[in-house]
PDB file of N, CA and C in Angstrom:
ATOM      1  N   MET D  13      -7.281  -9.476  -1.429  1.00  0.00           N
ATOM      2  CA  MET D  13      -6.918  -8.395  -0.526  1.00  0.00           C
ATOM      3  C   MET D  13      -7.169  -8.815   0.931  1.00  0.00           C
ATOM      4  N   ALA D  14      -8.266  -9.520   1.158  1.00  0.00           N
ATOM      5  CA  ALA D  14      -8.594  -9.929   2.528  1.00  0.00           C
ATOM      6  C   ALA D  14      -7.512 -10.843   3.106  1.00  0.00           C
ATOM      7  N   TRP D  15      -7.054 -11.796   2.287  1.00  0.00           N
ATOM      8  CA  TRP D  15      -5.995 -12.696   2.757  1.00  0.00           C
ATOM      9  C   TRP D  15      -4.697 -11.931   2.995  1.00  0.00           C
ATOM     10  N   HIS D  16      -4.394 -10.986   2.139  1.00  0.00           N
ATOM     11  CA  HIS D  16      -3.182 -10.187   2.292  1.00  0.00           C
ATOM     12  C   HIS D  16      -3.234  -9.386   3.592  1.00  0.00           C
ATOM     13  N   MET D  17      -4.364  -8.752   3.859  1.00  0.00           N
ATOM     14  CA  MET D  17      -4.497  -7.980   5.104  1.00  0.00           C
ATOM     15  C   MET D  17      -4.389  -8.894   6.323  1.00  0.00           C
ATOM     16  N   HIS D  18      -4.977 -10.066   6.232  1.00  0.00           N
ATOM     17  CA  HIS D  18      -4.873 -11.037   7.323  1.00  0.00           C
ATOM     18  C   HIS D  18      -3.408 -11.379   7.598  1.00  0.00           C
ATOM     19  N   ASP D  19      -2.649 -11.636   6.528  1.00  0.00           N
ATOM     20  CA  ASP D  19      -1.240 -11.972   6.694  1.00  0.00           C
ATOM     21  C   ASP D  19      -0.427 -10.797   7.210  1.00  0.00           C
ATOM     22  N   CYS D  20      -0.741  -9.587   6.759  1.00  0.00           N
ATOM     23  CA  CYS D  20      -0.025  -8.399   7.261  1.00  0.00           C
ATOM     24  C   CYS D  20      -0.254  -8.231   8.755  1.00  0.00           C
ATOM     25  N   LEU D  21      -1.489  -8.392   9.212  1.00  0.00           N
ATOM     26  CA  LEU D  21      -1.758  -8.299  10.647  1.00  0.00           C
ATOM     27  C   LEU D  21      -1.008  -9.389  11.399  1.00  0.00           C
ATOM     28  N   GLY D  22      -0.918 -10.564  10.785  1.00  0.00           N
ATOM     29  CA  GLY D  22      -0.202 -11.658  11.434  1.00  0.00           C
ATOM     30  C   GLY D  22       1.281 -11.399  11.552  1.00  0.00           C
ATOM     31  N   TYR D  23       1.908 -10.965  10.472  1.00  0.00           N
ATOM     32  CA  TYR D  23       3.345 -10.688  10.506  1.00  0.00           C
ATOM     33  C   TYR D  23       3.675  -9.544  11.447  1.00  0.00           C
ATOM     34  N   ALA D  24       2.830  -8.535  11.459  1.00  0.00           N
ATOM     35  CA  ALA D  24       3.095  -7.383  12.321  1.00  0.00           C
ATOM     36  C   ALA D  24       2.662  -7.644  13.752  1.00  0.00           C
ATOM     37  N   GLN D  25       1.896  -8.709  13.966  1.00  0.00           N
ATOM     38  CA  GLN D  25       1.326  -9.034  15.265  1.00  0.00           C
ATOM     39  C   GLN D  25       0.584  -7.831  15.838  1.00  0.00           C
ATOM     40  N   SER D  26      -0.175  -7.166  14.962  1.00  0.00           N
ATOM     41  CA  SER D  26      -0.942  -6.002  15.374  1.00  0.00           C
ATOM     42  C   SER D  26      -2.132  -6.385  16.240  1.00  0.00           C
ATOM     43  N   LEU D  27      -2.687  -7.543  15.983  1.00  0.00           N
ATOM     44  CA  LEU D  27      -3.790  -8.081  16.775  1.00  0.00           C
ATOM     45  C   LEU D  27      -3.416  -9.478  17.221  1.00  0.00           C
ATOM     46  N   ASP D  28      -4.147  -9.995  18.194  1.00  0.00           N
ATOM     47  CA  ASP D  28      -3.872 -11.370  18.601  1.00  0.00           C
ATOM     48  C   ASP D  28      -4.409 -12.342  17.550  1.00  0.00           C
ATOM     49  N   PHE D  29      -4.076 -13.599  17.708  1.00  0.00           N
ATOM     50  CA  PHE D  29      -4.405 -14.651  16.743  1.00  0.00           C
ATOM     51  C   PHE D  29      -5.906 -14.721  16.462  1.00  0.00           C
ATOM     52  N   ALA D  30      -6.705 -14.747  17.517  1.00  0.00           N
ATOM     53  CA  ALA D  30      -8.161 -14.890  17.355  1.00  0.00           C
ATOM     54  C   ALA D  30      -8.768 -13.695  16.634  1.00  0.00           C
ATOM     55  N   HIS D  31      -8.351 -12.489  16.990  1.00  0.00           N
ATOM     56  CA  HIS D  31      -8.928 -11.290  16.364  1.00  0.00           C
ATOM     57  C   HIS D  31      -8.484 -11.133  14.910  1.00  0.00           C
ATOM     58  N   THR D  32      -7.260 -11.539  14.594  1.00  0.00           N
ATOM     59  CA  THR D  32      -6.801 -11.489  13.208  1.00  0.00           C
ATOM     60  C   THR D  32      -7.652 -12.415  12.340  1.00  0.00           C
ATOM     61  N   ASN D  33      -7.954 -13.600  12.845  1.00  0.00           N
ATOM     62  CA  ASN D  33      -8.787 -14.535  12.101  1.00  0.00           C
ATOM     63  C   ASN D  33     -10.228 -14.049  12.010  1.00  0.00           C
ATOM     64  N   LEU D  34     -10.698 -13.378  13.045  1.00  0.00           N
ATOM     65  CA  LEU D  34     -12.041 -12.806  13.016  1.00  0.00           C
ATOM     66  C   LEU D  34     -12.122 -11.695  11.968  1.00  0.00           C
ATOM     67  N   MET D  35     -11.072 -10.896  11.861  1.00  0.00           N
ATOM     68  CA  MET D  35     -11.048  -9.848  10.832  1.00  0.00           C
ATOM     69  C   MET D  35     -11.116 -10.471   9.442  1.00  0.00           C
ATOM     70  N   LEU D  36     -10.404 -11.582   9.238  1.00  0.00           N
ATOM     71  CA  LEU D  36     -10.465 -12.271   7.948  1.00  0.00           C
ATOM     72  C   LEU D  36     -11.899 -12.669   7.632  1.00  0.00           C
ATOM     73  N   LYS D  37     -12.596 -13.201   8.626  1.00  0.00           N
ATOM     74  CA  LYS D  37     -13.993 -13.604   8.430  1.00  0.00           C
ATOM     75  C   LYS D  37     -14.843 -12.425   7.968  1.00  0.00           C
ATOM     76  N   TYR D  38     -14.721 -11.297   8.648  1.00  0.00           N
ATOM     77  CA  TYR D  38     -15.527 -10.125   8.285  1.00  0.00           C
ATOM     78  C   TYR D  38     -15.137  -9.574   6.918  1.00  0.00           C
ATOM     79  N   TRP D  39     -13.850  -9.561   6.607  1.00  0.00           N
ATOM     80  CA  TRP D  39     -13.422  -9.072   5.292  1.00  0.00           C
ATOM     81  C   TRP D  39     -13.955  -9.969   4.187  1.00  0.00           C
ATOM     82  N   LEU D  40     -13.872 -11.297   4.389  1.00  0.00           N
ATOM     83  CA  LEU D  40     -14.362 -12.209   3.364  1.00  0.00           C
ATOM     84  C   LEU D  40     -15.857 -12.022   3.132  1.00  0.00           C
ATOM     85  N   HIS D  41     -16.597 -11.787   4.209  1.00  0.00           N
ATOM     86  CA  HIS D  41     -18.038 -11.597   4.062  1.00  0.00           C
ATOM     87  C   HIS D  41     -18.369 -10.209   3.513  1.00  0.00           C
ATOM     88  N   ASP D  42     -17.842  -9.172   4.151  1.00  0.00           N
ATOM     89  CA  ASP D  42     -18.233  -7.800   3.816  1.00  0.00           C
ATOM     90  C   ASP D  42     -17.623  -7.283   2.517  1.00  0.00           C
ATOM     91  N   MET D  43     -16.367  -7.585   2.267  1.00  0.00           N
ATOM     92  CA  MET D  43     -15.691  -7.043   1.079  1.00  0.00           C
ATOM     93  C   MET D  43     -15.717  -7.998  -0.107  1.00  0.00           C
ATOM     94  N   CYS D  44     -15.698  -9.290   0.175  1.00  0.00           N
ATOM     95  CA  CYS D  44     -15.581 -10.271  -0.917  1.00  0.00           C
ATOM     96  C   CYS D  44     -16.903 -10.947  -1.264  1.00  0.00           C
ATOM     97  N   GLY D  45     -17.913 -10.734  -0.437  1.00  0.00           N
ATOM     98  CA  GLY D  45     -19.221 -11.289  -0.732  1.00  0.00           C
ATOM     99  C   GLY D  45     -19.390 -12.764  -0.411  1.00  0.00           C
ATOM    100  N   TYR D  46     -18.497 -13.333   0.411  1.00  0.00           N
ATOM    101  CA  TYR D  46     -18.673 -14.731   0.809  1.00  0.00           C
ATOM    102  C   TYR D  46     -19.918 -14.841   1.690  1.00  0.00           C
ATOM    103  N   ARG D  47     -20.589 -15.986   1.612  1.00  0.00           N
ATOM    104  CA  ARG D  47     -21.698 -16.241   2.539  1.00  0.00           C
ATOM    105  C   ARG D  47     -21.139 -16.261   3.960  1.00  0.00           C
ATOM    106  N   LYS D  48     -21.988 -15.898   4.949  1.00  0.00           N
ATOM    107  CA  LYS D  48     -21.534 -15.909   6.340  1.00  0.00           C
ATOM    108  C   LYS D  48     -21.031 -17.286   6.751  1.00  0.00           C
ATOM    109  N   SER D  49     -21.741 -18.322   6.317  1.00  0.00           N
ATOM    110  CA  SER D  49     -21.335 -19.679   6.696  1.00  0.00           C
ATOM    111  C   SER D  49     -19.971 -20.040   6.100  1.00  0.00           C
ATOM    112  N   LYS D  50     -19.717 -19.663   4.858  1.00  0.00           N
ATOM    113  CA  LYS D  50     -18.432 -19.956   4.225  1.00  0.00           C
ATOM    114  C   LYS D  50     -17.307 -19.180   4.901  1.00  0.00           C
ATOM    115  N   ALA D  51     -17.551 -17.909   5.216  1.00  0.00           N
ATOM    116  CA  ALA D  51     -16.541 -17.094   5.902  1.00  0.00           C
ATOM    117  C   ALA D  51     -16.229 -17.669   7.279  1.00  0.00           C
ATOM    118  N   GLU D  52     -17.248 -18.186   7.966  1.00  0.00           N
ATOM    119  CA  GLU D  52     -17.037 -18.779   9.289  1.00  0.00           C
ATOM    120  C   GLU D  52     -16.244 -20.078   9.190  1.00  0.00           C
ATOM    121  N   ILE D  53     -16.526 -20.888   8.185  1.00  0.00           N
ATOM    122  CA  ILE D  53     -15.773 -22.134   7.994  1.00  0.00           C
ATOM    123  C   ILE D  53     -14.300 -21.830   7.725  1.00  0.00           C
ATOM    124  N   ILE D  54     -14.032 -20.801   6.920  1.00  0.00           N
ATOM    125  CA  ILE D  54     -12.648 -20.416   6.654  1.00  0.00           C
ATOM    126  C   ILE D  54     -11.980 -19.914   7.920  1.00  0.00           C
ATOM    127  N   ARG D  55     -12.705 -19.112   8.721  1.00  0.00           N
ATOM    128  CA  ARG D  55     -12.147 -18.624   9.988  1.00  0.00           C
ATOM    129  C   ARG D  55     -11.787 -19.797  10.884  1.00  0.00           C
ATOM    130  N   LEU D  56     -12.683 -20.774  10.976  1.00  0.00           N
ATOM    131  CA  LEU D  56     -12.401 -21.957  11.795  1.00  0.00           C
ATOM    132  C   LEU D  56     -11.191 -22.718  11.270  1.00  0.00           C
ATOM    133  N   ALA D  57     -11.080 -22.839   9.957  1.00  0.00           N
ATOM    134  CA  ALA D  57      -9.965 -23.573   9.360  1.00  0.00           C
ATOM    135  C   ALA D  57      -8.620 -22.908   9.662  1.00  0.00           C
ATOM    136  N   VAL D  58      -8.552 -21.584   9.537  1.00  0.00           N
ATOM    137  CA  VAL D  58      -7.275 -20.910   9.807  1.00  0.00           C
ATOM    138  C   VAL D  58      -6.993 -20.824  11.303  1.00  0.00           C
ATOM    139  N   SER D  59      -8.007 -21.090  12.122  1.00  0.00           N
ATOM    140  CA  SER D  59      -7.829 -21.050  13.575  1.00  0.00           C
ATOM    141  C   SER D  59      -7.380 -22.389  14.147  1.00  0.00           C
ATOM    142  N   LEU D  60      -7.229 -23.400  13.306  1.00  0.00           N
ATOM    143  CA  LEU D  60      -6.856 -24.730  13.794  1.00  0.00           C
ATOM    144  C   LEU D  60      -5.414 -24.814  14.283  1.00  0.00           C
ATOM    145  N   SER D  61      -4.602 -23.861  13.894  1.00  0.00           N
ATOM    146  CA  SER D  61      -3.207 -23.859  14.329  1.00  0.00           C
ATOM    147  C   SER D  61      -3.146 -23.762  15.847  1.00  0.00           C
ATOM    148  N   ASP D  62      -2.174 -24.433  16.427  1.00  0.00           N
ATOM    149  CA  ASP D  62      -2.016 -24.412  17.884  1.00  0.00           C
ATOM    150  C   ASP D  62      -1.385 -23.133  18.393  1.00  0.00           C
ATOM    151  N   SER D  63      -0.710 -22.413  17.526  1.00  0.00           N
ATOM    152  CA  SER D  63      -0.005 -21.226  18.000  1.00  0.00           C
ATOM    153  C   SER D  63       0.060 -20.168  16.908  1.00  0.00           C
ATOM    154  N   TRP D  64       0.394 -19.002  17.313  1.00  0.00           N
ATOM    155  CA  TRP D  64       0.568 -17.861  16.431  1.00  0.00           C
ATOM    156  C   TRP D  64       1.847 -18.062  15.637  1.00  0.00           C
ATOM    157  N   TYR D  65       1.807 -17.820  14.334  1.00  0.00           N
ATOM    158  CA  TYR D  65       3.005 -18.096  13.542  1.00  0.00           C
ATOM    159  C   TYR D  65       4.063 -17.026  13.689  1.00  0.00           C
ATOM    160  N   GLY D  66       3.670 -15.812  14.054  1.00  0.00           N
ATOM    161  CA  GLY D  66       4.632 -14.780  14.398  1.00  0.00           C
ATOM    162  C   GLY D  66       5.457 -14.246  13.252  1.00  0.00           C
ATOM    163  N   VAL D  67       6.584 -13.701  13.582  1.00  0.00           N
ATOM    164  CA  VAL D  67       7.459 -13.027  12.641  1.00  0.00           C
ATOM    165  C   VAL D  67       8.373 -14.044  11.969  1.00  0.00           C
ATOM    166  N   PRO D  68       8.540 -13.971  10.636  1.00  0.00           N
ATOM    167  CA  PRO D  68       9.455 -14.900   9.954  1.00  0.00           C
ATOM    168  C   PRO D  68      10.887 -14.763  10.478  1.00  0.00           C
ATOM    169  N   MET D  69      11.572 -15.871  10.511  1.00  0.00           N
ATOM    170  CA  MET D  69      12.950 -15.902  10.985  1.00  0.00           C
ATOM    171  C   MET D  69      13.902 -15.934   9.783  1.00  0.00           C
ATOM    172  N   PRO D  70      15.152 -15.454   9.956  1.00  0.00           N
ATOM    173  CA  PRO D  70      16.118 -15.554   8.865  1.00  0.00           C
ATOM    174  C   PRO D  70      16.213 -17.008   8.398  1.00  0.00           C
ATOM    175  N   GLY D  71      16.266 -17.187   7.095  1.00  0.00           N
ATOM    176  CA  GLY D  71      16.300 -18.525   6.528  1.00  0.00           C
ATOM    177  C   GLY D  71      14.938 -18.993   6.034  1.00  0.00           C
ATOM    178  N   ASP D  72      13.833 -18.389   6.556  1.00  0.00           N
ATOM    179  CA  ASP D  72      12.503 -18.713   6.043  1.00  0.00           C
ATOM    180  C   ASP D  72      12.394 -18.172   4.625  1.00  0.00           C
ATOM    181  N   PRO D  73      11.684 -18.876   3.729  1.00  0.00           N
ATOM    182  CA  PRO D  73      11.609 -18.429   2.336  1.00  0.00           C
ATOM    183  C   PRO D  73      10.973 -17.050   2.169  1.00  0.00           C
ATOM    184  N   TRP D  74      10.124 -16.651   3.080  1.00  0.00           N
ATOM    185  CA  TRP D  74       9.424 -15.368   2.962  1.00  0.00           C
ATOM    186  C   TRP D  74      10.058 -14.266   3.800  1.00  0.00           C
ATOM    187  N   TYR D  75      11.195 -14.562   4.439  1.00  0.00           N
ATOM    188  CA  TYR D  75      11.847 -13.564   5.294  1.00  0.00           C
ATOM    189  C   TYR D  75      12.222 -12.303   4.514  1.00  0.00           C
ATOM    190  N   SER D  76      12.575 -12.444   3.241  1.00  0.00           N
ATOM    191  CA  SER D  76      12.994 -11.278   2.456  1.00  0.00           C
ATOM    192  C   SER D  76      11.863 -10.267   2.286  1.00  0.00           C
ATOM    193  N   ASN D  77      10.622 -10.673   2.498  1.00  0.00           N
ATOM    194  CA  ASN D  77       9.485  -9.756   2.349  1.00  0.00           C
ATOM    195  C   ASN D  77       9.142  -8.999   3.626  1.00  0.00           C
ATOM    196  N   ILE D  78       9.809  -9.290   4.727  1.00  0.00           N
ATOM    197  CA  ILE D  78       9.429  -8.695   6.002  1.00  0.00           C
ATOM    198  C   ILE D  78       9.543  -7.170   5.984  1.00  0.00           C
ATOM    199  N   SER D  79      10.476  -6.644   5.224  1.00  0.00           N
ATOM    200  CA  SER D  79      10.624  -5.183   5.172  1.00  0.00           C
ATOM    201  C   SER D  79       9.500  -4.530   4.371  1.00  0.00           C
ATOM    202  N   LEU D  80       8.715  -5.321   3.643  1.00  0.00           N
ATOM    203  CA  LEU D  80       7.621  -4.780   2.840  1.00  0.00           C
ATOM    204  C   LEU D  80       6.331  -4.622   3.643  1.00  0.00           C
ATOM    205  N   VAL D  81       6.300  -5.187   4.849  1.00  0.00           N
ATOM    206  CA  VAL D  81       5.091  -5.151   5.668  1.00  0.00           C
ATOM    207  C   VAL D  81       5.290  -4.179   6.816  1.00  0.00           C
ATOM    208  N   GLN D  82       4.494  -3.146   6.823  1.00  0.00           N
ATOM    209  CA  GLN D  82       4.539  -2.163   7.907  1.00  0.00           C
ATOM    210  C   GLN D  82       3.112  -1.831   8.305  1.00  0.00           C
ATOM    211  N   THR D  83       2.876  -1.730   9.585  1.00  0.00           N
ATOM    212  CA  THR D  83       1.541  -1.366  10.055  1.00  0.00           C
ATOM    213  C   THR D  83       1.644  -0.153  10.965  1.00  0.00           C
ATOM    214  N   GLU D  84       0.576   0.559  11.022  1.00  0.00           N
ATOM    215  CA  GLU D  84       0.510   1.733  11.886  1.00  0.00           C
ATOM    216  C   GLU D  84      -0.934   1.857  12.361  1.00  0.00           C
ATOM    217  N   TRP D  85      -1.102   2.010  13.655  1.00  0.00           N
ATOM    218  CA  TRP D  85      -2.448   2.209  14.188  1.00  0.00           C
ATOM    219  C   TRP D  85      -2.820   3.669  14.056  1.00  0.00           C
ATOM    220  N   ILE D  86      -3.954   3.920  13.511  1.00  0.00           N
ATOM    221  CA  ILE D  86      -4.489   5.282  13.397  1.00  0.00           C
ATOM    222  C   ILE D  86      -5.716   5.350  14.294  1.00  0.00           C
ATOM    223  N   PRO D  87      -5.637   6.115  15.371  1.00  0.00           N
ATOM    224  CA  PRO D  87      -6.776   6.155  16.290  1.00  0.00           C
ATOM    225  C   PRO D  87      -8.003   6.767  15.639  1.00  0.00           C
ATOM    226  N   LEU D  88      -9.152   6.168  15.937  1.00  0.00           N
ATOM    227  CA  LEU D  88     -10.410   6.718  15.445  1.00  0.00           C
ATOM    228  C   LEU D  88     -10.782   7.948  16.262  1.00  0.00           C
ATOM    229  N   LYS D  89     -11.358   8.909  15.618  1.00  0.00           N
ATOM    230  CA  LYS D  89     -11.820  10.100  16.324  1.00  0.00           C
ATOM    231  C   LYS D  89     -13.092   9.744  17.085  1.00  0.00           C
ATOM    232  N   GLN D  90     -13.080  10.051  18.342  1.00  0.00           N
ATOM    233  CA  GLN D  90     -14.256   9.803  19.180  1.00  0.00           C
ATOM    234  C   GLN D  90     -15.224  10.973  19.041  1.00  0.00           C
ATOM    235  N   SER D  91     -16.481  10.639  18.840  1.00  0.00           N
ATOM    236  CA  SER D  91     -17.465  11.732  18.709  1.00  0.00           C
ATOM    237  C   SER D  91     -18.165  12.005  20.002  1.00  0.00           C
TER     238      SER D  91
END
């Protein structure tokens, strides 16, 4: 689930590259039970890319799935 959410944020470009990878780190640690060090190593590994991969283009093998990914920001209630 953590990897799926990471990819959804990436395809939707809901967050920037660094924050999307940081969310993956926290999900792997908090939801999946990875050690902090292992989650950090994975975050570093996925951050090695020079650029944001962005939205799939027509002809990409995964382009047909783009209509399946939708994001919506729900504002938190301020107390």
